[in-house]
Amino acid sequence: MPQQVLFRESLGDVLRAERMRQGMTLRQLSTEARVSLGYISEIERGQKEASSELLGALCEALDMPLSDVLREVSDQIALEEAARELHVVSVEGLSSSDSGPEVVASAA
Amino acid sequence: MPQQVLFRESLGDVLRAERMRQGMTLRQLSTEARVSLGYISEIERGQKEASSELLGALCEALDMPLSDVLREVSDQIALEEAARELHVVSVEGLSSSDSGPEVVASAA
């Protein structure tokens, strides 16, 4: 079975992308949000869960509504879910074919 | 300033609403997701943060894609953000009026 899609990983991607879009450094965001730089960095890399309060502080520092962040995360995860679904269908549909593994690899 | 919208509170609302929509008890969900009943109950009441792995297990037990859960949470938070925005506008617009507090209370 394909690996589970993790909320914190997509959240980290979205938060990092938004920070970089604004040309903000980790240090600037850290100062603005009053959250340690190392902690923000771990959240952006999907290694730590962000508490709801911390997530709120980061959204405020990025001047981005929490609902927008979550919608982007939802969209990103929907794409990953579709890709995993495709992967499963490929594995099932091609399980008796010699070329299965290569096709699966490119679809996943 | 109005109180911050918290992710875990909306998430709890959405998860509980979906469980009840399916007519599932806390005990059934607990068994299905292999998560303690008390922990799920705290998550549904917005009192505990759910780790990404736990959130994934709950979504799977509810047979609901994580992206759908997050989209509902995003929609719910967007409404709360709009209501809080309205509250701020009301406070600013009516700050010199005697009837301010009552109007603010009904808008919030």
Short mmCIF file of C-alpha atoms in Angstrom, two decimals:
data_model
loop_
_atom_site.label_atom_id
_atom_site.label_comp_id
_atom_site.label_asym_id
_atom_site.label_seq_id
_atom_site.Cartn_x
_atom_site.Cartn_y
_atom_site.Cartn_z
CA MET A 1 0.00 0.00 0.00
CA PRO A 2 1.29 3.49 -0.84
CA GLN A 3 2.59 5.56 2.04
CA GLN A 4 0.03 7.77 3.80
CA VAL A 5 -0.21 11.46 2.88
CA LEU A 6 0.83 13.44 5.96
CA PHE A 7 -0.77 16.76 6.85
CA ARG A 8 2.39 18.24 8.37
CA GLU A 9 4.39 17.60 5.19
CA SER A 10 1.97 19.44 2.90
CA LEU A 11 1.53 22.17 5.50
CA GLY A 12 5.31 22.66 5.61
CA ASP A 13 5.46 22.88 1.82
CA VAL A 14 2.71 25.49 1.68
CA LEU A 15 4.16 27.61 4.48
CA ARG A 16 7.65 27.55 2.99
CA ALA A 17 6.35 28.37 -0.51
CA GLU A 18 4.42 31.35 0.85
CA ARG A 19 7.40 32.65 2.84
CA MET A 20 9.66 32.40 -0.20
CA ARG A 21 7.03 33.99 -2.46
CA GLN A 22 7.15 36.99 -0.14
CA GLY A 23 10.96 37.01 -0.21
CA MET A 24 11.03 36.59 3.57
CA THR A 25 13.91 34.84 5.32
CA LEU A 26 13.45 32.29 8.10
CA ARG A 27 14.99 34.84 10.44
CA GLN A 28 12.48 37.54 9.48
CA LEU A 29 9.55 35.16 9.89
CA SER A 30 10.96 33.98 13.21
CA THR A 31 11.15 37.55 14.50
CA GLU A 32 7.72 38.49 13.15
CA ALA A 33 5.96 35.38 14.51
CA ARG A 34 8.00 35.18 17.76
CA VAL A 35 8.75 31.54 17.07
CA SER A 36 12.26 30.09 17.12
CA LEU A 37 13.95 29.84 13.74
CA GLY A 38 14.83 26.18 14.24
CA TYR A 39 11.24 25.28 15.04
CA ILE A 40 9.89 27.05 11.95
CA SER A 41 12.51 25.31 9.84
CA GLU A 42 11.44 21.90 11.19
CA ILE A 43 7.78 22.71 10.50
CA GLU A 44 8.58 23.77 6.94
CA ARG A 45 10.40 20.47 6.40
CA GLY A 46 7.41 18.54 7.75
CA GLN A 47 9.41 17.17 10.68
CA LYS A 48 7.43 18.73 13.51
CA GLU A 49 3.70 19.18 14.08
CA ALA A 50 2.68 22.82 14.49
CA SER A 51 0.26 23.51 17.35
CA SER A 52 -2.84 25.45 16.36
CA GLU A 53 -1.56 28.52 18.21
CA LEU A 54 1.78 28.36 16.40
CA LEU A 55 0.07 27.85 13.06
CA GLY A 56 -2.03 30.93 13.77
CA ALA A 57 1.08 32.96 14.63
CA LEU A 58 2.79 31.91 11.40
CA CYS A 59 -0.28 32.77 9.30
CA GLU A 60 -0.50 36.16 10.97
CA ALA A 61 3.21 36.83 10.39
CA LEU A 62 2.77 35.85 6.74
CA ASP A 63 -0.38 37.98 6.58
CA MET A 64 -2.25 35.01 5.11
CA PRO A 65 -5.62 33.81 6.42
CA LEU A 66 -5.50 30.34 7.99
CA SER A 67 -8.37 29.31 5.69
CA ASP A 68 -6.21 30.09 2.62
CA VAL A 69 -3.30 28.04 3.97
CA LEU A 70 -5.59 25.09 4.66
CA ARG A 71 -7.23 25.34 1.25
CA GLU A 72 -3.81 25.16 -0.42
CA VAL A 73 -2.86 22.20 1.76
CA SER A 74 -6.16 20.51 0.86
CA ASP A 75 -5.56 21.09 -2.87
CA GLN A 76 -2.02 19.74 -2.65
CA ILE A 77 -3.13 16.64 -0.72
CA ALA A 78 -5.99 16.05 -3.19
CA LEU A 79 -3.39 15.86 -5.98
CA GLU A 80 -1.28 13.42 -3.97
CA GLU A 81 -4.34 11.30 -3.20
CA ALA A 82 -5.20 11.19 -6.91
CA ALA A 83 -1.62 10.19 -7.76
CA ARG A 84 -1.70 7.40 -5.16
CA GLU A 85 -5.07 6.24 -6.49
CA LEU A 86 -3.53 6.11 -9.97
CA HIS A 87 -0.63 4.15 -8.53
CA VAL A 88 -2.98 1.59 -6.98
CA VAL A 89 -4.97 1.26 -10.21
CA SER A 90 -1.72 0.81 -12.15
CA VAL A 91 -0.48 -1.90 -9.80
CA GLU A 92 -3.80 -3.74 -9.99
CA GLY A 93 -4.21 -3.29 -13.74
CA LEU A 94 -0.67 -4.27 -14.63
CA SER A 95 0.11 -6.90 -12.03
CA SER A 96 0.29 -9.65 -14.66
CA SER A 97 2.35 -7.62 -17.12
CA ASP A 98 6.16 -7.71 -17.38
CA SER A 99 6.38 -3.98 -17.93
CA GLY A 100 4.25 -3.29 -14.84
CA PRO A 101 6.90 -2.06 -12.43
CA GLU A 102 8.34 0.55 -14.82
CA VAL A 103 4.89 1.96 -15.63
CA VAL A 104 3.99 2.03 -11.94
CA ALA A 105 7.21 3.81 -11.12
CA SER A 106 6.55 6.58 -13.64
CA ALA A 107 2.93 6.98 -12.54
CA ALA A 108 3.80 7.29 -8.82
CA MET B 1 -8.90 41.98 19.14
CA PRO B 2 -11.18 38.95 18.52
CA GLN B 3 -9.87 35.60 19.69
CA GLN B 4 -7.83 33.65 17.16
CA VAL B 5 -9.50 30.92 15.09
CA LEU B 6 -7.90 27.62 16.11
CA PHE B 7 -7.31 24.82 13.64
CA ARG B 8 -7.89 22.03 16.17
CA GLU B 9 -11.33 23.40 17.10
CA SER B 10 -12.63 23.44 13.53
CA LEU B 11 -10.99 20.10 12.84
CA GLY B 12 -12.76 18.61 15.86
CA ASP B 13 -16.09 19.98 14.68
CA VAL B 14 -15.65 18.53 11.19
CA LEU B 15 -14.52 15.12 12.42
CA ARG B 16 -17.38 14.85 14.92
CA ALA B 17 -19.96 16.00 12.33
CA GLU B 18 -18.74 13.37 9.87
CA ARG B 19 -18.78 10.59 12.48
CA MET B 20 -22.32 11.48 13.52
CA ARG B 21 -23.45 11.79 9.90
CA GLN B 22 -22.37 8.18 9.47
CA GLY B 23 -24.18 7.18 12.66
CA MET B 24 -20.90 5.90 14.11
CA THR B 25 -20.27 5.88 17.86
CA LEU B 26 -17.03 7.03 19.46
CA ARG B 27 -16.44 3.41 20.44
CA GLN B 28 -16.84 2.17 16.86
CA LEU B 29 -14.50 4.84 15.52
CA SER B 30 -12.03 4.08 18.29
CA THR B 31 -11.99 0.39 17.35
CA GLU B 32 -11.81 1.07 13.62
CA ALA B 33 -9.01 3.67 13.87
CA ARG B 34 -7.17 1.90 16.73
CA VAL B 35 -7.08 5.15 18.71
CA SER B 36 -8.26 5.41 22.31
CA LEU B 37 -11.84 6.60 22.75
CA GLY B 38 -10.83 9.32 25.20
CA TYR B 39 -8.23 10.73 22.82
CA ILE B 40 -10.71 10.89 19.92
CA SER B 41 -13.22 12.58 22.20
CA GLU B 42 -10.66 15.23 23.16
CA ILE B 43 -9.77 15.81 19.52
CA GLU B 44 -13.45 16.20 18.57
CA ARG B 45 -13.86 18.79 21.34
CA GLY B 46 -10.79 20.70 20.08
CA GLN B 47 -8.88 20.07 23.30
CA LYS B 48 -6.00 18.06 21.86
CA GLU B 49 -3.92 18.43 18.73
CA ALA B 50 -4.09 15.40 16.44
CA SER B 51 -0.76 14.25 15.03
CA SER B 52 -0.70 13.83 11.25
CA GLU B 53 -0.56 10.04 11.62
CA LEU B 54 -3.57 10.05 13.93
CA LEU B 55 -5.48 12.37 11.62
CA GLY B 56 -4.74 9.98 8.77
CA ALA B 57 -6.00 7.02 10.81
CA LEU B 58 -9.23 8.84 11.66
CA CYS B 59 -9.82 9.81 8.02
CA GLU B 60 -9.24 6.24 6.94
CA ALA B 61 -11.61 4.90 9.61
CA LEU B 62 -14.22 7.42 8.47
CA ASP B 63 -13.49 6.50 4.84
CA MET B 64 -13.07 10.19 4.06
CA PRO B 65 -10.09 11.59 2.13
CA LEU B 66 -7.88 13.90 4.21
CA SER B 67 -8.23 16.54 1.48
CA ASP B 68 -12.02 16.58 1.99
CA VAL B 69 -11.65 16.98 5.76
CA LEU B 70 -9.21 19.87 5.29
CA ARG B 71 -11.43 21.54 2.71
CA GLU B 72 -14.35 21.47 5.14
CA VAL B 73 -12.14 22.86 7.90
CA SER B 74 -10.92 25.59 5.54
CA ASP B 75 -14.51 26.51 4.59
CA GLN B 76 -15.58 26.63 8.22
CA ILE B 77 -12.60 28.78 9.24
CA ALA B 78 -13.20 31.12 6.28
CA LEU B 79 -16.71 31.77 7.65
CA GLU B 80 -15.33 32.42 11.13
CA GLU B 81 -12.69 34.77 9.70
CA ALA B 82 -15.39 36.68 7.84
CA ALA B 83 -17.49 36.93 11.01
CA ARG B 84 -14.50 38.24 12.97
CA GLU B 85 -13.74 40.72 10.20
CA LEU B 86 -17.35 41.91 10.44
CA HIS B 87 -16.92 42.18 14.22
CA VAL B 88 -13.81 44.39 13.80
CA VAL B 89 -15.55 46.59 11.24
CA SER B 90 -18.56 46.92 13.56
CA VAL B 91 -16.41 47.89 16.54
CA GLU B 92 -14.54 50.49 14.48
CA GLY B 93 -17.66 51.85 12.79
CA LEU B 94 -19.73 52.07 15.95
CA SER B 95 -17.12 52.97 18.53
CA SER B 96 -18.69 56.37 19.17
CA SER B 97 -22.25 55.07 19.30
CA ASP B 98 -24.11 54.11 22.46
CA SER B 99 -25.71 51.11 20.79
CA GLY B 100 -22.31 49.78 19.69
CA PRO B 101 -21.85 46.88 22.10
CA GLU B 102 -25.27 45.30 21.39
CA VAL B 103 -24.79 45.51 17.63
CA VAL B 104 -21.29 44.07 17.92
CA ALA B 105 -22.56 41.21 20.04
CA SER B 106 -25.18 40.25 17.49
CA ALA B 107 -22.71 40.48 14.60
CA ALA B 108 -20.09 38.30 16.28
#
